[in-house]
PDB file of C-alpha atoms in Angstrom:
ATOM      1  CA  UNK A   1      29.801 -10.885 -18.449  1.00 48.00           C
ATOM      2  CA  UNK A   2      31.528  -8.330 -16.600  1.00 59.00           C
ATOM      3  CA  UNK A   3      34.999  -8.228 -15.444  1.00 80.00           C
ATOM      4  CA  UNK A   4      34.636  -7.710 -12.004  1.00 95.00           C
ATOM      5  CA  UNK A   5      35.885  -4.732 -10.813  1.00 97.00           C
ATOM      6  CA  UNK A   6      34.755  -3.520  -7.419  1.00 97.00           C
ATOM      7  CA  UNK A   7      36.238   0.045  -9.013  1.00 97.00           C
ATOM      8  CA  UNK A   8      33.812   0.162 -11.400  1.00 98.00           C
ATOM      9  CA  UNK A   9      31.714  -2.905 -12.271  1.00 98.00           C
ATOM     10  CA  UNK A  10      30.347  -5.669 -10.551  1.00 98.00           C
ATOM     11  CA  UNK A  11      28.547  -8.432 -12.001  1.00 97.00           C
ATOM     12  CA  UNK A  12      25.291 -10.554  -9.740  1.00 98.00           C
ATOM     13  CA  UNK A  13      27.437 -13.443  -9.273  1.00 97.00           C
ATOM     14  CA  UNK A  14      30.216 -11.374  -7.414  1.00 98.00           C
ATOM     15  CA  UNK A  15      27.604  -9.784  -5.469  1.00 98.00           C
ATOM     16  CA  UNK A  16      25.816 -12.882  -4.783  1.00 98.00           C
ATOM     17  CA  UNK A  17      29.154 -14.288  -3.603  1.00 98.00           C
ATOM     18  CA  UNK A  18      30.121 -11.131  -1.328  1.00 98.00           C
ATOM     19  CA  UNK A  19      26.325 -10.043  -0.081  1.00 97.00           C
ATOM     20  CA  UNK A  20      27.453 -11.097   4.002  1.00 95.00           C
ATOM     21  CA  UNK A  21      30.419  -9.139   3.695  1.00 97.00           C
ATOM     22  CA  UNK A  22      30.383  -6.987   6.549  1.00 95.00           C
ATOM     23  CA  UNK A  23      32.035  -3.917   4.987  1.00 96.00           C
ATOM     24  CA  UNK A  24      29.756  -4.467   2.008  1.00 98.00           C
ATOM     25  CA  UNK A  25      26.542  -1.527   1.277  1.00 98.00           C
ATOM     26  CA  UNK A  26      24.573  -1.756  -1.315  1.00 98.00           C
ATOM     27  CA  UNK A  27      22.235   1.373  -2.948  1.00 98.00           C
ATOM     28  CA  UNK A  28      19.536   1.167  -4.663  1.00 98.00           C
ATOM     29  CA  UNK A  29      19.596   4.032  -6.999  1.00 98.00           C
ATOM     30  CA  UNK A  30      17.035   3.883  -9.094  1.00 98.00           C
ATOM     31  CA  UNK A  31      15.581   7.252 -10.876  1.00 96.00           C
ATOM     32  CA  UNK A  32      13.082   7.206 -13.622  1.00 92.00           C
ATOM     33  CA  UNK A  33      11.627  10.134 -16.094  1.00 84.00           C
ATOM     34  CA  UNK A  34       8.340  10.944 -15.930  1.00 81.00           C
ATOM     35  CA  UNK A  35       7.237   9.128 -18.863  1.00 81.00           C
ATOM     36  CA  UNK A  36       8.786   6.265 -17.458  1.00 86.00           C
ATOM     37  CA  UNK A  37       5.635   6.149 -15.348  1.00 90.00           C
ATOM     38  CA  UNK A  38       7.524   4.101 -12.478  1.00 95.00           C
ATOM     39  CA  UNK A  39       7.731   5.164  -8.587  1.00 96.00           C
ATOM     40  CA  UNK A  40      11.088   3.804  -7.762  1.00 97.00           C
ATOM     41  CA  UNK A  41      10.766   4.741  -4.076  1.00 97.00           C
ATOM     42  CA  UNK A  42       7.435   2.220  -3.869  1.00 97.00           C
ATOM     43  CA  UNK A  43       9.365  -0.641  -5.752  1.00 98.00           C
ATOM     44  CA  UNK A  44      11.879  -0.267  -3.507  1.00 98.00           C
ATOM     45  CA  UNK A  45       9.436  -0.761  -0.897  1.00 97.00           C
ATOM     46  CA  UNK A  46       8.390  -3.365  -2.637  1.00 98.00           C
ATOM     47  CA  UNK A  47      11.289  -5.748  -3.091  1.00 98.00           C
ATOM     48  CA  UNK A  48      15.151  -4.818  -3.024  1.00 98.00           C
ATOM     49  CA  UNK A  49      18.590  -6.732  -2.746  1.00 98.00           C
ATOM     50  CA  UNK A  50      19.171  -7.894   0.828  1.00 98.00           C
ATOM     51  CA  UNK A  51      20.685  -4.667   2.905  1.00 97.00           C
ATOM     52  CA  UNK A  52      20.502  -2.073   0.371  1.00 98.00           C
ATOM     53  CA  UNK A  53      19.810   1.664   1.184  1.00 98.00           C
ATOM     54  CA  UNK A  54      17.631   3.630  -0.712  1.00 98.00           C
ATOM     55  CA  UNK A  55      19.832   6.556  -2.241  1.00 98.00           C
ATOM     56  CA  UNK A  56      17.341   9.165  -3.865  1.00 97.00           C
ATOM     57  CA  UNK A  57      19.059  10.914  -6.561  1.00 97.00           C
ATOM     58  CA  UNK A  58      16.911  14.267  -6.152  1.00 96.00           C
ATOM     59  CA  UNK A  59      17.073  14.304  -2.420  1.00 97.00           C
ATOM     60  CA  UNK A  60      20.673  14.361  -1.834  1.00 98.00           C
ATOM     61  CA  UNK A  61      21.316  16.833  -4.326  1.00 98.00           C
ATOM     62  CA  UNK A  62      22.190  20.539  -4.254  1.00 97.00           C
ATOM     63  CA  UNK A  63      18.703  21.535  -3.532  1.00 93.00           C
ATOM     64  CA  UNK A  64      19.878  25.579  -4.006  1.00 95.00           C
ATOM     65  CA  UNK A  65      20.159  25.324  -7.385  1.00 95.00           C
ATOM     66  CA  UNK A  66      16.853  25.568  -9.747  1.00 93.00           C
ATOM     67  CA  UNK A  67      18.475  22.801 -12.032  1.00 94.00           C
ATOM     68  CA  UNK A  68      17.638  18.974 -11.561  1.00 93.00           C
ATOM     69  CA  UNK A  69      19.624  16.975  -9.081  1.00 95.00           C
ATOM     70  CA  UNK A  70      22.656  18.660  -9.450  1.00 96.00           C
ATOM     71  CA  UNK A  71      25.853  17.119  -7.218  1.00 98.00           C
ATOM     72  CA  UNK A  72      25.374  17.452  -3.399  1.00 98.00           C
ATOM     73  CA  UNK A  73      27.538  19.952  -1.808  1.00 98.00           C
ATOM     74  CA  UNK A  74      30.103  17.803   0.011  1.00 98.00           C
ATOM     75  CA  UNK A  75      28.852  18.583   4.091  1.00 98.00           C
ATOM     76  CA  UNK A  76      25.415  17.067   2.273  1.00 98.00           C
ATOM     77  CA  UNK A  77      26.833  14.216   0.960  1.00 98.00           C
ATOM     78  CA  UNK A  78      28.641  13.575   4.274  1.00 98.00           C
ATOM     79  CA  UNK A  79      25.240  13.808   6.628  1.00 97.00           C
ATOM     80  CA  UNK A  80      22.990  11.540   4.365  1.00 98.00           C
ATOM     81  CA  UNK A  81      25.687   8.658   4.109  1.00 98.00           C
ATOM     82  CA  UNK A  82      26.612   9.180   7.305  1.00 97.00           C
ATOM     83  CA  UNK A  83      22.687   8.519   8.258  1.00 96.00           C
ATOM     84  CA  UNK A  84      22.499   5.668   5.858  1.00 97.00           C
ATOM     85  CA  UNK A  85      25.433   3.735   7.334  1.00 97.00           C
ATOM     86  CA  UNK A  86      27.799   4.416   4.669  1.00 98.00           C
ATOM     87  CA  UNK A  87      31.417   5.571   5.717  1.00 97.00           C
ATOM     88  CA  UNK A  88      35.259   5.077   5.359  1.00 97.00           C
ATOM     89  CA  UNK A  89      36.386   1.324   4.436  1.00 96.00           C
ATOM     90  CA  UNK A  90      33.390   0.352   2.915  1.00 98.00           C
ATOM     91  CA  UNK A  91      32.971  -1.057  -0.315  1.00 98.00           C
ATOM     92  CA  UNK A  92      30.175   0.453  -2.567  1.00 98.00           C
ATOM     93  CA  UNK A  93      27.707  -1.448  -4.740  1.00 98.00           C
ATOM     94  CA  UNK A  94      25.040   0.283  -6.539  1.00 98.00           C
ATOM     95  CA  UNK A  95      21.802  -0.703  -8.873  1.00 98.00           C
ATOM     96  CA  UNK A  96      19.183   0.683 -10.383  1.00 98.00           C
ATOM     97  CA  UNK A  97      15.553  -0.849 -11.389  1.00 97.00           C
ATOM     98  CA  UNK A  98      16.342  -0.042 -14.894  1.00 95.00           C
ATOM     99  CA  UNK A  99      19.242  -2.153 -15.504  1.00 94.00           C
ATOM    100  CA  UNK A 100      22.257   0.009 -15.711  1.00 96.00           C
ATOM    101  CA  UNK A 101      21.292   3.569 -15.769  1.00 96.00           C
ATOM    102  CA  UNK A 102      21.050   5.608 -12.592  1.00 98.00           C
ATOM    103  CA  UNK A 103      23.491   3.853 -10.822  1.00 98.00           C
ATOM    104  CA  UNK A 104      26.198   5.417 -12.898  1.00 98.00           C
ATOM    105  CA  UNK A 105      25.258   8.960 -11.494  1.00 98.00           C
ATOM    106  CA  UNK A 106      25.265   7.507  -7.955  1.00 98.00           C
ATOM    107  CA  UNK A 107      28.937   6.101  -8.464  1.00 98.00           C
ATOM    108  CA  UNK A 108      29.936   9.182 -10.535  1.00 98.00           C
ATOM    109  CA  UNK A 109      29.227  11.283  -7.168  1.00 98.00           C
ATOM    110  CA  UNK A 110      30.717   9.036  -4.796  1.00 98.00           C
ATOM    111  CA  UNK A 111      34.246   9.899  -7.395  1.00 98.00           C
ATOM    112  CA  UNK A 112      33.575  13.181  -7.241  1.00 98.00           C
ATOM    113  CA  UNK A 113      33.566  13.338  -3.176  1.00 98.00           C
ATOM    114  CA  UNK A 114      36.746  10.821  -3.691  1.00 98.00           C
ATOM    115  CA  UNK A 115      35.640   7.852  -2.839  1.00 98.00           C
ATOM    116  CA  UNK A 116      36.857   4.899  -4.857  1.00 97.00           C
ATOM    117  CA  UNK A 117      35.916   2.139  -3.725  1.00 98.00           C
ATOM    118  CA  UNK A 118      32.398   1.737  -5.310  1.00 98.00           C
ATOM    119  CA  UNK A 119      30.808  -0.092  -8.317  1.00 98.00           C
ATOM    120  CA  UNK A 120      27.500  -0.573 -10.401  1.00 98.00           C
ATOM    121  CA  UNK A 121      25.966  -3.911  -9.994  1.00 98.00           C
ATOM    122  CA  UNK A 122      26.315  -4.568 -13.914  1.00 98.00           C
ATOM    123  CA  UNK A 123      22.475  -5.202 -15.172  1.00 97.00           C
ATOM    124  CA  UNK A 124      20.981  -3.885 -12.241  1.00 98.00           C
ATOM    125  CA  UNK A 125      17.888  -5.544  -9.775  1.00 98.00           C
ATOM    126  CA  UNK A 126      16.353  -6.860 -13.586  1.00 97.00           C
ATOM    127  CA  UNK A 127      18.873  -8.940 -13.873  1.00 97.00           C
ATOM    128  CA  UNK A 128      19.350  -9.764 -10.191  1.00 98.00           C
ATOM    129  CA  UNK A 129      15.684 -10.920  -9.836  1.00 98.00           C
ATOM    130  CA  UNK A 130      15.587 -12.960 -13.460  1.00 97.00           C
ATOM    131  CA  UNK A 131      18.126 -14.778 -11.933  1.00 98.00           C
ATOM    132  CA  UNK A 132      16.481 -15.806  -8.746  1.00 98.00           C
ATOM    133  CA  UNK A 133      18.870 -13.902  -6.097  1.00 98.00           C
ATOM    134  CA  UNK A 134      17.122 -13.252  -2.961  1.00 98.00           C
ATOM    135  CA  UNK A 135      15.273  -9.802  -2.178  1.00 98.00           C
ATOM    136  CA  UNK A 136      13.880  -8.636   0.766  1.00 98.00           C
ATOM    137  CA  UNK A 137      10.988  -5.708   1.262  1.00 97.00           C
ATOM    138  CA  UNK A 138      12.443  -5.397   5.144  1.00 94.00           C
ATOM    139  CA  UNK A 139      14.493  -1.824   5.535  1.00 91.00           C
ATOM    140  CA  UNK A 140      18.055  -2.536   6.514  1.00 93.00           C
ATOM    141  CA  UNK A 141      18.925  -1.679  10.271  1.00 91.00           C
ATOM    142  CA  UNK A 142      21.275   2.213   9.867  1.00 93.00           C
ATOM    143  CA  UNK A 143      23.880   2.717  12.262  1.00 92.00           C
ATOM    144  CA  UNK A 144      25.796   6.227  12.008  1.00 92.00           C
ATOM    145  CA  UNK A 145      28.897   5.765   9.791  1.00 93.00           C
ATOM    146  CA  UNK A 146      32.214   8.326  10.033  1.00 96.00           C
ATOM    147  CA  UNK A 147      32.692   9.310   6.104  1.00 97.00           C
ATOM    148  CA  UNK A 148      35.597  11.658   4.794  1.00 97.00           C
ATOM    149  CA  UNK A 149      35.240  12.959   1.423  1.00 98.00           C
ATOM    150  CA  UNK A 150      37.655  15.351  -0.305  1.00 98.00           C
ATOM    151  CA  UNK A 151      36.107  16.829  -3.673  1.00 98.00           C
ATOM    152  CA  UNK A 152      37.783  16.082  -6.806  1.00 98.00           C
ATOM    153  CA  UNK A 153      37.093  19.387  -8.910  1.00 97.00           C
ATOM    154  CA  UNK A 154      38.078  18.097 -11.880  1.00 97.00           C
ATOM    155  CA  UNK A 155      35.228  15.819 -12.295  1.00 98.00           C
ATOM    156  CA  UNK A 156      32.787  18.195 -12.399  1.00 98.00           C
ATOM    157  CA  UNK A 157      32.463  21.199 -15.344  1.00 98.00           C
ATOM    158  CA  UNK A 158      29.779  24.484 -15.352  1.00 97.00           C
ATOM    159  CA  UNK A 159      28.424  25.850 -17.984  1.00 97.00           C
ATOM    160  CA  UNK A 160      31.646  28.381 -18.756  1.00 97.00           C
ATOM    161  CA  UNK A 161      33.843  25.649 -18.406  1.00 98.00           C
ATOM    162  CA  UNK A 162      32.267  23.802 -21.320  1.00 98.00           C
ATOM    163  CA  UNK A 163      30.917  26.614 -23.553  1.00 98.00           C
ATOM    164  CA  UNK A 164      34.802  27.238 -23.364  1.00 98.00           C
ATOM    165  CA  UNK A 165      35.837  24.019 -24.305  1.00 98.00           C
ATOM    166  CA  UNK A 166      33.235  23.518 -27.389  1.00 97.00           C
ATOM    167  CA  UNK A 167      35.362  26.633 -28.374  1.00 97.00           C
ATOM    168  CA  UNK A 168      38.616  25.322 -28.321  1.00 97.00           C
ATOM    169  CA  UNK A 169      38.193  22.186 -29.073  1.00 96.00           C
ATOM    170  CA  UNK A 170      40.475  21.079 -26.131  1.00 97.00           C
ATOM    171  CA  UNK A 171      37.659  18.797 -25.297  1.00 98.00           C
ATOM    172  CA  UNK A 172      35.812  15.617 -26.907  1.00 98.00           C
ATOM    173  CA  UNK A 173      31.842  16.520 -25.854  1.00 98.00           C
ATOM    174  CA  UNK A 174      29.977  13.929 -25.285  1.00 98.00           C
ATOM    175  CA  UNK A 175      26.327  14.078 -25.597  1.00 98.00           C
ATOM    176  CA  UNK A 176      24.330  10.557 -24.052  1.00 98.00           C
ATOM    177  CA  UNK A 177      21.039  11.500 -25.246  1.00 98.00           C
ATOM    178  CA  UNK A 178      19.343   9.804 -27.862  1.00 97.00           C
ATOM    179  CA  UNK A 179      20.207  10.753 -31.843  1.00 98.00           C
ATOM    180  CA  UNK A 180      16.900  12.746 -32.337  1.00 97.00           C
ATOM    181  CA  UNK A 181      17.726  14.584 -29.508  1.00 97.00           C
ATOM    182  CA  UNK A 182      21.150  15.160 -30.371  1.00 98.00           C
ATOM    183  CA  UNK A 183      20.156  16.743 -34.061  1.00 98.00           C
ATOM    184  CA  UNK A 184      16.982  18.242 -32.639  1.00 96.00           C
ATOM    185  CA  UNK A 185      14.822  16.513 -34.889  1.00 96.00           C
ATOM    186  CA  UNK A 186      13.158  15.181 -31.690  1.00 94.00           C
ATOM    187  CA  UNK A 187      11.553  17.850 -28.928  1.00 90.00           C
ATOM    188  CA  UNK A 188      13.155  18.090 -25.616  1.00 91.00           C
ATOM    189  CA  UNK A 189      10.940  16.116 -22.831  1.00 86.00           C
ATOM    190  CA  UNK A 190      11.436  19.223 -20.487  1.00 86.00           C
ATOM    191  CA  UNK A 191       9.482  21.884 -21.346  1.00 87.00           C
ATOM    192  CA  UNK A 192      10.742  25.292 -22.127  1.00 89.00           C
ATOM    193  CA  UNK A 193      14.242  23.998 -23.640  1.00 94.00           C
ATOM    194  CA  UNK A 194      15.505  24.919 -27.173  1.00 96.00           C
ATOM    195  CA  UNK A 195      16.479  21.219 -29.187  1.00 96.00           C
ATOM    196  CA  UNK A 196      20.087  20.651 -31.012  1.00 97.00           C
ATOM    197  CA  UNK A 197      23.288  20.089 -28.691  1.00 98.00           C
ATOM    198  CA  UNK A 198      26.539  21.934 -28.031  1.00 98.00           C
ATOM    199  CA  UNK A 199      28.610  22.989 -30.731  1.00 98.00           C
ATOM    200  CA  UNK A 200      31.421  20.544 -31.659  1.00 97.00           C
ATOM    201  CA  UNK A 201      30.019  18.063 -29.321  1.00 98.00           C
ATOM    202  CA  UNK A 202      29.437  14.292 -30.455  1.00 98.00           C
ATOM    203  CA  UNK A 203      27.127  11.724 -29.565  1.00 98.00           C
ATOM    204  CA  UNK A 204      27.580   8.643 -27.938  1.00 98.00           C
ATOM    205  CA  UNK A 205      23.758   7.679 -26.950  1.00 98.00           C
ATOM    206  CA  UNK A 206      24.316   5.976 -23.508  1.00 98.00           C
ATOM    207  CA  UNK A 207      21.811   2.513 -25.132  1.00 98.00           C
ATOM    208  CA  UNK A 208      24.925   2.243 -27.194  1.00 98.00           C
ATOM    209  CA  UNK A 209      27.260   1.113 -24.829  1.00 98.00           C
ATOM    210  CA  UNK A 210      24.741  -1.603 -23.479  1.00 98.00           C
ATOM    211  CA  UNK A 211      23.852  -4.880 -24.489  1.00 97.00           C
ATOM    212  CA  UNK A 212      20.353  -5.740 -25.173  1.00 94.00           C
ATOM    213  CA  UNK A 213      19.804  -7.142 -21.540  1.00 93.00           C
ATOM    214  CA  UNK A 214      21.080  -3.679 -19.526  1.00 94.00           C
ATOM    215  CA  UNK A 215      24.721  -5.349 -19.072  1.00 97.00           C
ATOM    216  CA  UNK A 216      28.003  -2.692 -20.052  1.00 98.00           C
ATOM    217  CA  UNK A 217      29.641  -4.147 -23.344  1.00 97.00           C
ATOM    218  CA  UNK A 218      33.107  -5.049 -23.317  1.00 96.00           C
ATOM    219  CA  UNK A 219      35.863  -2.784 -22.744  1.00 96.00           C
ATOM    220  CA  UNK A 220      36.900  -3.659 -26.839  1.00 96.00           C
ATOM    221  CA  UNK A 221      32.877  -3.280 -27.819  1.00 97.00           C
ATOM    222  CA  UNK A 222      32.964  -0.094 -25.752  1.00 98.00           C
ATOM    223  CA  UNK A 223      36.083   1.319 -27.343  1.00 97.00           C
ATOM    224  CA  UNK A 224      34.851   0.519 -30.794  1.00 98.00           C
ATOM    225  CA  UNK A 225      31.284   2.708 -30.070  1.00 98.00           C
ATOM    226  CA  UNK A 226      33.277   5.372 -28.954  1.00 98.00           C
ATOM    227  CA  UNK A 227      35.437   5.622 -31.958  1.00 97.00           C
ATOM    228  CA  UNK A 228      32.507   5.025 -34.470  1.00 97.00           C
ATOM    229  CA  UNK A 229      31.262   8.019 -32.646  1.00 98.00           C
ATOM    230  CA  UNK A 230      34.423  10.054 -34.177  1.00 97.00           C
ATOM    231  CA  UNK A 231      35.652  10.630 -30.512  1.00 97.00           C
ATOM    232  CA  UNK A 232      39.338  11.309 -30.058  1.00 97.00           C
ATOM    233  CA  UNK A 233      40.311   9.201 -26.379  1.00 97.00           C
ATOM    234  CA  UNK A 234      43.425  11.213 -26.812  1.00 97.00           C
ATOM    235  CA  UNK A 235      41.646  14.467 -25.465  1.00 98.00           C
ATOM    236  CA  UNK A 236      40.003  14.741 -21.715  1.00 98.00           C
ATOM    237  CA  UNK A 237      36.365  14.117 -22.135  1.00 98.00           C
ATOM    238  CA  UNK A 238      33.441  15.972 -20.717  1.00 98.00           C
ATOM    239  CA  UNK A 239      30.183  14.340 -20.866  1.00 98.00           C
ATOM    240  CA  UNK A 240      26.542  15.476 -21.107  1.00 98.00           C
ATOM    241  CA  UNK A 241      23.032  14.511 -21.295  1.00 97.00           C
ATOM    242  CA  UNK A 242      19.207  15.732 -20.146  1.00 96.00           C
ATOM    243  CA  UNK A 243      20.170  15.701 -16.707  1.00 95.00           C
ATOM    244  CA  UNK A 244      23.307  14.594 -15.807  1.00 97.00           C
ATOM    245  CA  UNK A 245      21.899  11.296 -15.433  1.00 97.00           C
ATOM    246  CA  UNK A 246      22.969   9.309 -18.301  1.00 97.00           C
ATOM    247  CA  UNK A 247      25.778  11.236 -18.754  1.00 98.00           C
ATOM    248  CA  UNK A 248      27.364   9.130 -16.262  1.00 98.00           C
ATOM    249  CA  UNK A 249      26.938   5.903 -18.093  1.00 98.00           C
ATOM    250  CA  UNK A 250      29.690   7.230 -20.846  1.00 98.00           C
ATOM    251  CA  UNK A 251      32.078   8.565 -17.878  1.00 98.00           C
ATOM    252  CA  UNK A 252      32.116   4.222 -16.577  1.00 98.00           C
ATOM    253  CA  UNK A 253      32.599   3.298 -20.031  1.00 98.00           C
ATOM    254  CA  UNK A 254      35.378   5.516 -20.249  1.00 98.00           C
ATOM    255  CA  UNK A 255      36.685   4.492 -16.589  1.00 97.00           C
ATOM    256  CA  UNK A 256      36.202   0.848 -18.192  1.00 97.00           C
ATOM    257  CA  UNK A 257      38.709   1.747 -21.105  1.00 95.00           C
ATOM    258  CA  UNK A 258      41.397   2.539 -18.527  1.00 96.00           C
ATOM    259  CA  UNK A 259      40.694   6.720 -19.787  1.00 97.00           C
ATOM    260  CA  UNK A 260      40.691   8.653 -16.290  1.00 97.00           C
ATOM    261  CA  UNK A 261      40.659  12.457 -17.712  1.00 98.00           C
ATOM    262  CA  UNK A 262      37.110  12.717 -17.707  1.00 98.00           C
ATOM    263  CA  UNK A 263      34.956  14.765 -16.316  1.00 98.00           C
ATOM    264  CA  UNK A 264      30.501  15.382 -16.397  1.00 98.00           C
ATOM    265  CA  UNK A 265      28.872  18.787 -17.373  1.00 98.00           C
ATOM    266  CA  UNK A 266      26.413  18.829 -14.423  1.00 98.00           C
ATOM    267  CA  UNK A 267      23.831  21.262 -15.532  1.00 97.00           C
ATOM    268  CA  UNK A 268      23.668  19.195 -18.742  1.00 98.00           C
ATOM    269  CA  UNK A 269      21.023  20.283 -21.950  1.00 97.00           C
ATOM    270  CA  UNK A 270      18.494  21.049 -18.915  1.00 96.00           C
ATOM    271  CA  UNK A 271      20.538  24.383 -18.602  1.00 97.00           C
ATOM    272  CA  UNK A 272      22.219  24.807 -21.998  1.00 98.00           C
ATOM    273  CA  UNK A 273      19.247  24.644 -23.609  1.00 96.00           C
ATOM    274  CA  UNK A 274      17.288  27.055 -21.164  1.00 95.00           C
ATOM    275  CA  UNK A 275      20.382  30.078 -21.619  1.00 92.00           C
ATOM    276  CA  UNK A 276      19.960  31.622 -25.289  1.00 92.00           C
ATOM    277  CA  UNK A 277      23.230  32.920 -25.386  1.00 93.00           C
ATOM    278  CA  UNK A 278      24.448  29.823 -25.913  1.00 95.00           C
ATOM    279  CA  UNK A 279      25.008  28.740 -29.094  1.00 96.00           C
ATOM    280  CA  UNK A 280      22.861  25.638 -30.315  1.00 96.00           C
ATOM    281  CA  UNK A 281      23.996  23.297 -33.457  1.00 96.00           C
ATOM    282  CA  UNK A 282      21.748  21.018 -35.220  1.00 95.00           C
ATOM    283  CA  UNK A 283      22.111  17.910 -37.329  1.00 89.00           C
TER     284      UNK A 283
END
């Protein structure tokens, strides 16, 4: 059960308890691969938590780059929540369909545009409906919101920042894809992408820091997975995945620990692994 945290984590009862707030909004974030073979726009359709906006992750992104959903520039970020009836001196709750997955990216970005006061809904709408909580298919009624953001920089690394940091070894790298991925025994699902990961990097596959039923393991289970993993907390972290989706997953964990210098490599093994003048380990 999680510890609630409306920071970071939020478990259904807490939600449950604070759903008529009236400075409460709720996103539904979910985001699925391709072979997940899941339309989460139509399930949201379908059936969602009372109130909750959809937020689609590849929509309110930086649409100028050629990489996945990589973070909105901050005037973007401002007109969509503003739109959605998200502004200043609300609290933030945010699920996914898959349990706890997207959701992380969606409260990663609301950090990096400085906004604090948001959580993930800890084992997402599975949980939520397999406990009986009420859903709705109605869209909420949006009224225009006034949001401020101010973007914290340091949350966010490129492509030089990291290749320099797997060189000095100032950093702990953190890769969230799975272990075949990591060694490149397994292909890349993206086509057109060399396998392996970044030099010096380690992995912390982002199923490892969840219990069986898509809830966030302790803050003690978490620390203990991240030091198996041969991670040094002492060091600012950087974390990576496919897509910068996952990613995000490690940077809660780490928010969970009470570690705040960390930061998510945004163009994540979808560029690395496109560039080959970057170097590639294996194994």
């Amino acid at each position: 059960m999680a510890l609630d945290d409306p920071k970071t984590l939020v478990s259904t009862d807490w939600l449950e308890m604070h759903l008529k707030d009236p400075d409460l909004r709720i996103l539904d974030a979910s985001w699925y691969l391709p072979d997940m073979g899941r339309d989460a726009k139509a399930e949201y359709a379908a059936a969602h938590i009372p109130g909750a906006r959809f937020f689609d992750i590849d929509e309110i992104s930086d649409q100028r780059s050629s990489l996945p959903h990589m973070a909105p520039p901050p005037e973007k970020f401002v007109s969509r929540m503003r739109a959605m009836g998200v502004g200043d001196g609300h609290q933030v709750v945010v699920y996914d369909g898959a349990g706890l997955f997207s959701a992380a990216r969606v409260w990663w970005t609301f950090r990096l545009m400085g906004k604090t006061d948001v959580a993930v809904l800890d084992g997402g709408f599975a949980k939520w409906q397999a406990e009986g909580r009420p859903v709705e298919d109605m869209p909420p009624v949006l009224r225009d919101r006034h949001i401020t953001v101010s973007r914290q920089a340091h949350m966010v690394k490129d492509v030089t920042q990291v290749a320099a940091a797997a060189k000095l070894g100032d950093h702990e790298i953190l890769d969230a894809r799975s272990p075949g991925r990591f060694t490149g025994d397994e292909a890349e699902p993206r086509p057109g992408l060399r396998s392996g990961h970044i030099p010096n990097s380690k992995n912390v596959h982002y199923r490892t820091l969840l219990n069986a039923d898509g809830t966030m393991k302790s803050p003690d289970a978490l620390r203990a997975v991240v030091e198996a993993a041969g991670v040094d907390l002492g060091k600012p972290a950087i974390t990576s995945c496919g897509s910068g989706v996952s990613a995000a997953i490690i940077n809660l964990a780490l928010e969970r620990l009470g570690k705040h210098d960390h930061s998510l490599y945004d163009g994540s093994w979808a560029e690395w692994g496109m560039y080959n003048d970057l170097k590639v380990a294996k194994g």
